[in-house]
Short mmCIF file of C-alpha atoms and ligand atoms in Angstrom, two decimals:
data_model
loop_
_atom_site.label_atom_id
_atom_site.label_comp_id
_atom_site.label_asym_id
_atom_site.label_seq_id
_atom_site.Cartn_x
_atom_site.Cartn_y
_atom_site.Cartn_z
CA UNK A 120 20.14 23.79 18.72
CA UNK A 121 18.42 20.83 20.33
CA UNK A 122 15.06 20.71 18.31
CA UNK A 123 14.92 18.25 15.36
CA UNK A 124 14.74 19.56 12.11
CA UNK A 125 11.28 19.23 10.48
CA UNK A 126 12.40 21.14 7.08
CA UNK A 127 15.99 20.48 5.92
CA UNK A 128 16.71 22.01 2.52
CA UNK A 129 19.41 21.07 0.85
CA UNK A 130 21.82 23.04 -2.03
CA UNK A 131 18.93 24.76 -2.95
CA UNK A 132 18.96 26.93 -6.40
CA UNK A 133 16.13 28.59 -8.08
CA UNK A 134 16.16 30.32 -11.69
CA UNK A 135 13.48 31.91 -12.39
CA UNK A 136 13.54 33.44 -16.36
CA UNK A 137 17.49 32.89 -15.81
CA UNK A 138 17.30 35.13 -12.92
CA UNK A 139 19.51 33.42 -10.09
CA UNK A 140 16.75 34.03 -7.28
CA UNK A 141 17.94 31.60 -4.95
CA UNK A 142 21.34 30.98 -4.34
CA UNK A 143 22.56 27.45 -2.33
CA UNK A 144 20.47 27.72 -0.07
CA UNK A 145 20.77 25.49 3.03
CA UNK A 146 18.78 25.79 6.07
CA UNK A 147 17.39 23.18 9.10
CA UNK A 148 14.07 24.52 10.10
CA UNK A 149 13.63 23.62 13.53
CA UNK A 150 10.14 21.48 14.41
CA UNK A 151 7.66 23.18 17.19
CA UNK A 152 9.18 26.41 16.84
CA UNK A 153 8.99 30.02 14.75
CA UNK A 154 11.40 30.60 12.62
CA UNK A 155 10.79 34.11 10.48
CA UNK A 156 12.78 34.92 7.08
CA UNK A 157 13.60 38.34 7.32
CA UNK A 158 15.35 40.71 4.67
CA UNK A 159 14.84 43.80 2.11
CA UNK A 160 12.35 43.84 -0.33
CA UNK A 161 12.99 41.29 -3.08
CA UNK A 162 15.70 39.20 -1.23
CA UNK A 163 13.41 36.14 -2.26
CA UNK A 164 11.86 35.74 1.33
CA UNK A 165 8.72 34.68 -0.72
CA UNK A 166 10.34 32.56 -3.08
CA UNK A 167 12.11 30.76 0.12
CA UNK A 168 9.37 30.45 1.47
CA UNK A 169 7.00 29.18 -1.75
CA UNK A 170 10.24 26.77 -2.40
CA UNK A 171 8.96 24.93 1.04
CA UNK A 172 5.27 24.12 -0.34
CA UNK A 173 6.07 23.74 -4.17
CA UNK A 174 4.41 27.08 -4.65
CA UNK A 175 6.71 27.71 -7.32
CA UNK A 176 5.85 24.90 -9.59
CA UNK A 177 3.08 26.80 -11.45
CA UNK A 178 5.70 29.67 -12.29
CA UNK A 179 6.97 29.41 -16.02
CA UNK A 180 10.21 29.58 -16.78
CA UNK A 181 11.25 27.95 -13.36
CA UNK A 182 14.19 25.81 -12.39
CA UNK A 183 14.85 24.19 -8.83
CA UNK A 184 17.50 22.14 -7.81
CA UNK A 185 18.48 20.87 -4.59
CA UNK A 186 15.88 19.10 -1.97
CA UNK A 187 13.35 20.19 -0.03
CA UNK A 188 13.02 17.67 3.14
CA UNK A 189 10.06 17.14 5.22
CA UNK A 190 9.71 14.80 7.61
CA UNK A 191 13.04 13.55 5.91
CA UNK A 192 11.18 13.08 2.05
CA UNK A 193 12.21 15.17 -0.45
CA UNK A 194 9.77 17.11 -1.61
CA UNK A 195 10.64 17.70 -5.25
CA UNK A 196 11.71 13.64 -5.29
CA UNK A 197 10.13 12.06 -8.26
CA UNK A 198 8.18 10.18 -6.54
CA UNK A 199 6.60 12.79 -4.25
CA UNK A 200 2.67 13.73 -4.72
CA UNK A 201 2.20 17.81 -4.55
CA UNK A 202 -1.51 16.99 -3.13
CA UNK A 203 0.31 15.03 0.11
CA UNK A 204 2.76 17.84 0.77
CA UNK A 205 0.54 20.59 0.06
CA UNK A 206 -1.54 18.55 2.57
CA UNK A 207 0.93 18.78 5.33
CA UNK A 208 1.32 22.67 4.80
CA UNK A 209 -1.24 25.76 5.53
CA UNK A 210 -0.45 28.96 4.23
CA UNK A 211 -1.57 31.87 5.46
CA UNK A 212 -1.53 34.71 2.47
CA UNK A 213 -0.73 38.80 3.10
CA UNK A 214 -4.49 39.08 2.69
CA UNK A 215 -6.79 37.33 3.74
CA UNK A 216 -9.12 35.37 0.99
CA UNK A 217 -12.08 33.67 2.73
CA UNK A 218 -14.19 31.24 0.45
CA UNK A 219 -17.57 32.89 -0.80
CA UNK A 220 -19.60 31.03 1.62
CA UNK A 221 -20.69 30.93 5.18
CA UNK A 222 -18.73 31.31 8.05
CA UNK A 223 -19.64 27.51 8.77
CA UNK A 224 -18.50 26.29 5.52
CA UNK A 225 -14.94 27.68 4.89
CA UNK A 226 -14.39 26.38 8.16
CA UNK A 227 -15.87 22.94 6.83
CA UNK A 228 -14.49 23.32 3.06
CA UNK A 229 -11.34 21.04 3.90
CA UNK A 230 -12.80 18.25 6.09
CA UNK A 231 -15.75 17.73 3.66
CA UNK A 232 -13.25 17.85 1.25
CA UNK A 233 -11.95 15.00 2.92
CA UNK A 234 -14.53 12.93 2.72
CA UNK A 235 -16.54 13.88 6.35
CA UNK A 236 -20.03 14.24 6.09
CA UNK A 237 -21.58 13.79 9.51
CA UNK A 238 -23.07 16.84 10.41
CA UNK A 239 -22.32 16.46 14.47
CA UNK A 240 -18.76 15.75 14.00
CA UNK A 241 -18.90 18.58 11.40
CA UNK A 242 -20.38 21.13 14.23
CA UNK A 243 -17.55 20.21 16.83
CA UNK A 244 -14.44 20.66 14.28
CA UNK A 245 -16.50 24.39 13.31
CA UNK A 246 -16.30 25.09 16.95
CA UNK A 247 -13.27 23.55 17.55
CA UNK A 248 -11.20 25.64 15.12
CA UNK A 249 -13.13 28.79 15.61
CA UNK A 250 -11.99 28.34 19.19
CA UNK A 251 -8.37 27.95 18.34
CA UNK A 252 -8.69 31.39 16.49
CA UNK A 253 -10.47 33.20 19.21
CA UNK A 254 -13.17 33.94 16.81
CA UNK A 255 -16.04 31.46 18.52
CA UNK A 256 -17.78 33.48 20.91
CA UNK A 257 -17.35 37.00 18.14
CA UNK A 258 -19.43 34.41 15.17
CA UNK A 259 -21.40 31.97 17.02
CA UNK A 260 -24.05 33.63 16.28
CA UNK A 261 -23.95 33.81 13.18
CA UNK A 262 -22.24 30.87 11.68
CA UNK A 263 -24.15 30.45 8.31
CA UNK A 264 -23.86 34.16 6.97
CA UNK A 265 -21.45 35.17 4.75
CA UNK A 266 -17.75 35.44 5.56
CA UNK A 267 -17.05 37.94 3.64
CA UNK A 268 -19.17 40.78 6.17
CA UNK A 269 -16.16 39.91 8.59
CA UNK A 270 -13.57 42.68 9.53
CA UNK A 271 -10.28 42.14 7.76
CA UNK A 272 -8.88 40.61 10.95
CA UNK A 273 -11.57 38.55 11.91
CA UNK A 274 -10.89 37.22 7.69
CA UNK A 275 -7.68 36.18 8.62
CA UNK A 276 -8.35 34.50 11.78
CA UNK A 277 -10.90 32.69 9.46
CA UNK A 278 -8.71 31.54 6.85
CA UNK A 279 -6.01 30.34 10.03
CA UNK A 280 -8.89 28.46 11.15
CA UNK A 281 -9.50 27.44 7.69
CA UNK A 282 -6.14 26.36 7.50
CA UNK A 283 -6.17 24.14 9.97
CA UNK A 284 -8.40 22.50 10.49
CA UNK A 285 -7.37 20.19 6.99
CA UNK A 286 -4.47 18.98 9.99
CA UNK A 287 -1.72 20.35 8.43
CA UNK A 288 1.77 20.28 10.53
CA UNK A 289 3.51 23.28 8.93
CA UNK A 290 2.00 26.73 8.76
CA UNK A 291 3.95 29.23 6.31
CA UNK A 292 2.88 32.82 6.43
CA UNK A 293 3.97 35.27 3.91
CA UNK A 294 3.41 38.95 5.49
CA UNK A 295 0.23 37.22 6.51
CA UNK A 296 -0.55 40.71 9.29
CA UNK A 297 0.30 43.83 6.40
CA UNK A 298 -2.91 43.73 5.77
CA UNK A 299 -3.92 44.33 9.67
CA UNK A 300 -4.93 46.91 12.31
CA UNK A 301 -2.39 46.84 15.65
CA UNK A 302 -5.35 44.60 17.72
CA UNK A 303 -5.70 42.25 14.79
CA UNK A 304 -2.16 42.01 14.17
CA UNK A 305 -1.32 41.50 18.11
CA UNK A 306 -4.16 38.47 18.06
CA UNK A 307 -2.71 36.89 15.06
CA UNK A 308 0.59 37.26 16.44
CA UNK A 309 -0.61 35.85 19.88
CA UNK A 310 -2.23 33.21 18.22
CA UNK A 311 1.09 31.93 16.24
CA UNK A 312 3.18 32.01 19.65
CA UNK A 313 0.45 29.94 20.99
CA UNK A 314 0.47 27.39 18.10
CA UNK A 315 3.90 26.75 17.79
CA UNK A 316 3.35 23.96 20.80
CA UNK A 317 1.76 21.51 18.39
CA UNK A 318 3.01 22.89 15.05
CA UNK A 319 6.25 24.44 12.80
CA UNK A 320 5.96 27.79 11.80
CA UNK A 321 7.64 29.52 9.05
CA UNK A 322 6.77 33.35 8.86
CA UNK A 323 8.31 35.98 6.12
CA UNK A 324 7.97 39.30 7.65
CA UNK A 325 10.21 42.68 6.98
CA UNK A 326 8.87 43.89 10.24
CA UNK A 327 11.69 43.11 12.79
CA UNK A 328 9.70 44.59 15.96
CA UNK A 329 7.08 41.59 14.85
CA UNK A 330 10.29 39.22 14.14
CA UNK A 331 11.55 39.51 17.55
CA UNK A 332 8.16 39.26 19.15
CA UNK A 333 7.12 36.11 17.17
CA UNK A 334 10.26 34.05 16.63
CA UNK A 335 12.61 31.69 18.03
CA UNK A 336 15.02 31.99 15.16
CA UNK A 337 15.57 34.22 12.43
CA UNK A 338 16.90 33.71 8.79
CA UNK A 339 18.72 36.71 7.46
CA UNK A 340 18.16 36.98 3.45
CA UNK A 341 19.99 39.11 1.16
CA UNK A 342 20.26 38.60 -2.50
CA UNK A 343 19.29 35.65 -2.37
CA UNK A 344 21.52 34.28 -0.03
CA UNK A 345 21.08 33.22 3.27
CA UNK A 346 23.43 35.53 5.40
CA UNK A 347 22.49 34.55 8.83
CA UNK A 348 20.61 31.88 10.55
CA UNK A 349 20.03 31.66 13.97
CA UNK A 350 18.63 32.01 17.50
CA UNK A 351 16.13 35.35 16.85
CA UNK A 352 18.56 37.31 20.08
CA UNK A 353 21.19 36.56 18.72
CA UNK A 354 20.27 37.75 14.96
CA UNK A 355 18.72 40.85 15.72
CA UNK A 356 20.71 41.96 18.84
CA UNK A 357 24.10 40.27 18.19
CA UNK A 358 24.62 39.30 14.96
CA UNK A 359 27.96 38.05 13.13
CA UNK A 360 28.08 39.23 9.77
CA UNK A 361 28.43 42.66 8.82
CA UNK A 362 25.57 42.33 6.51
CA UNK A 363 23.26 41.85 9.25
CA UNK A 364 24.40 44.47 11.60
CA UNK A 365 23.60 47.09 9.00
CA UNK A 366 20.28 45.34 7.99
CA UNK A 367 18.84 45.39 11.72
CA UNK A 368 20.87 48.72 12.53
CA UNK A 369 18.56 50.03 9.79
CA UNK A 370 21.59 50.79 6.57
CA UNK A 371 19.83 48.67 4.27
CA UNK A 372 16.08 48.85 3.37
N1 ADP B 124 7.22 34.81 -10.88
C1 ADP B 124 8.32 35.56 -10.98
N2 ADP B 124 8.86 35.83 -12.20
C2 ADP B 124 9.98 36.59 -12.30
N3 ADP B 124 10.62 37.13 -11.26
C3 ADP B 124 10.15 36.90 -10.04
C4 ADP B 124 8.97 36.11 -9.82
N4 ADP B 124 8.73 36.05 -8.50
C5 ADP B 124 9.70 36.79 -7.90
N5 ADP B 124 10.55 37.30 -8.82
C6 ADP B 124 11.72 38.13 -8.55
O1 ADP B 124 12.50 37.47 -7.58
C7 ADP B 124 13.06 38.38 -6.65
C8 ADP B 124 12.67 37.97 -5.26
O2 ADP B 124 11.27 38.09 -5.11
P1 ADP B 124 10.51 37.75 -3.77
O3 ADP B 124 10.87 36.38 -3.35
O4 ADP B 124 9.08 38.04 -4.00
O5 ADP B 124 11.14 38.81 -2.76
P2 ADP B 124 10.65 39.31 -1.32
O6 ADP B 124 9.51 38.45 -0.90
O7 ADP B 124 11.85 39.20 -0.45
O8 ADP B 124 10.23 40.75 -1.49
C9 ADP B 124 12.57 39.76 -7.06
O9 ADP B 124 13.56 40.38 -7.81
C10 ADP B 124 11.34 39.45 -7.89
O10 ADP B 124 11.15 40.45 -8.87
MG1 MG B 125 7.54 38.87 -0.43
#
């Protein structure tokens, strides 16, 4: 593997109610690249994946140990702010959950958020982002009504958009296309491929047509273990362990 690694965790365990949810985990996430968590329902490939933006701190009952590295800082260090990795991070959700505002202004939330107020620079980040969704030329018309009236797909595209344009370097989505028609899902999926020039992408999906599409490597979860990691041909087509082999053959679902 020749990419650095922008997310290295480290020993990870999580307990959750005494439940042993995530067991030693240790993974390098390689930087510019997809990498997709894959596995049978309740493996933990959304507790993996909420371990990466401290998603799981809210969760009663909840104990983590190990490290979470990004950009080489340890994300559960003592030291470490949740605002300035949460910062770094967009998540994309299964569903999509636009702001109850304009078009314009979810797009606009985050930057105003951070303190921009010009109105022109506002108008070229809109149009910027919208652009990097594909949704410009479908809204332009029609920037200041409410995002809600959007198709489902055209939500999600929103809430990408949404996403980044707060500058994040990481984008995590958790089933973010079960929600989607085949066009929508294509676009989004499009859209990721595309994006993974100027930023790391960490997808859970249990879809492995979409896996294969989307990915350059694949982590194989079971039990909350991480069975396989590697190169997304050489997961799905030729994997190692035996788990694997009967998880893409189809055995286990
Ligand atoms: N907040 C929680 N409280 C208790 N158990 C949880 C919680 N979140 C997840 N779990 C349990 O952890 C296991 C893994 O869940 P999850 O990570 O959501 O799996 P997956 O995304 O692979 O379907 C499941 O058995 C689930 O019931
Ligand atoms: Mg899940």
């Amino acid at each position: 593997m020749t990419q650095t690694p922008h997310i290295s965790v480290k020993d990870l365990n999580v307990h959750i109610s005494g439940n042993h949810l995530l067991k030693n985990i240790n993974i390098n996430i390689p930087d510019k690249s997809v990498t997709s968590i894959i596995g049978p329902s309740g493996c933990g490939k959304t507790t993996l994946l909420k371990s990466l933006n401290r998603l799981l701190d809210d969760i009663p009952e909840v104990n983590i140990s190990g490290s979470v590295l990004v950009d080489g800082e340890d994300i559960y260090g003592p030291k470490t702010e949740v605002t300035h990795i949460r910062k770094k991070m967009g998540l994309l959700a299964q569903r999509p959950f636009p702001l109850p505002m304009s078009i314009y202004d979810n797009i606009a939330y985050g930057p105003r958020i951070h303190g921009l107020k010009n109105k022109k620079e506002l108008n070229v980040l809109v149009e910027h982002y919208l652009q990097a969704v594909g949704l410009w030329e479908e809204v332009k018309h029609r920037l200041h009504t409410s995002a809600s009236a959007l198709s489902i797909g055209q939500q999600q595209r929103l809430c990408l958009a949404r996403g980044l344009a707060v500058e994040p370097e990481i984008i995590l989505g958790d089933e973010s296309t079960s929600a989607l028609d085949p066009i929508s899902t294509k676009t989004i999926e499009d859209l990721l491929i595309k994006l993974k020039e100027n930023y790391t992408i960490v997808l859970v999906t249990h879809i492995l047509r979409q896996a294969r599409r989307v990915s350059d490597f694949i982590v194989f979860v079971y039990m909350g273990e991480i069975i396989e990691f590697g190169p997304t041909e050489e997961v799905l087509l030729n994997p190692k362990e035996a788990l694997t082999k009967d998880y893409v053959k189809g055995f286990i679902s």
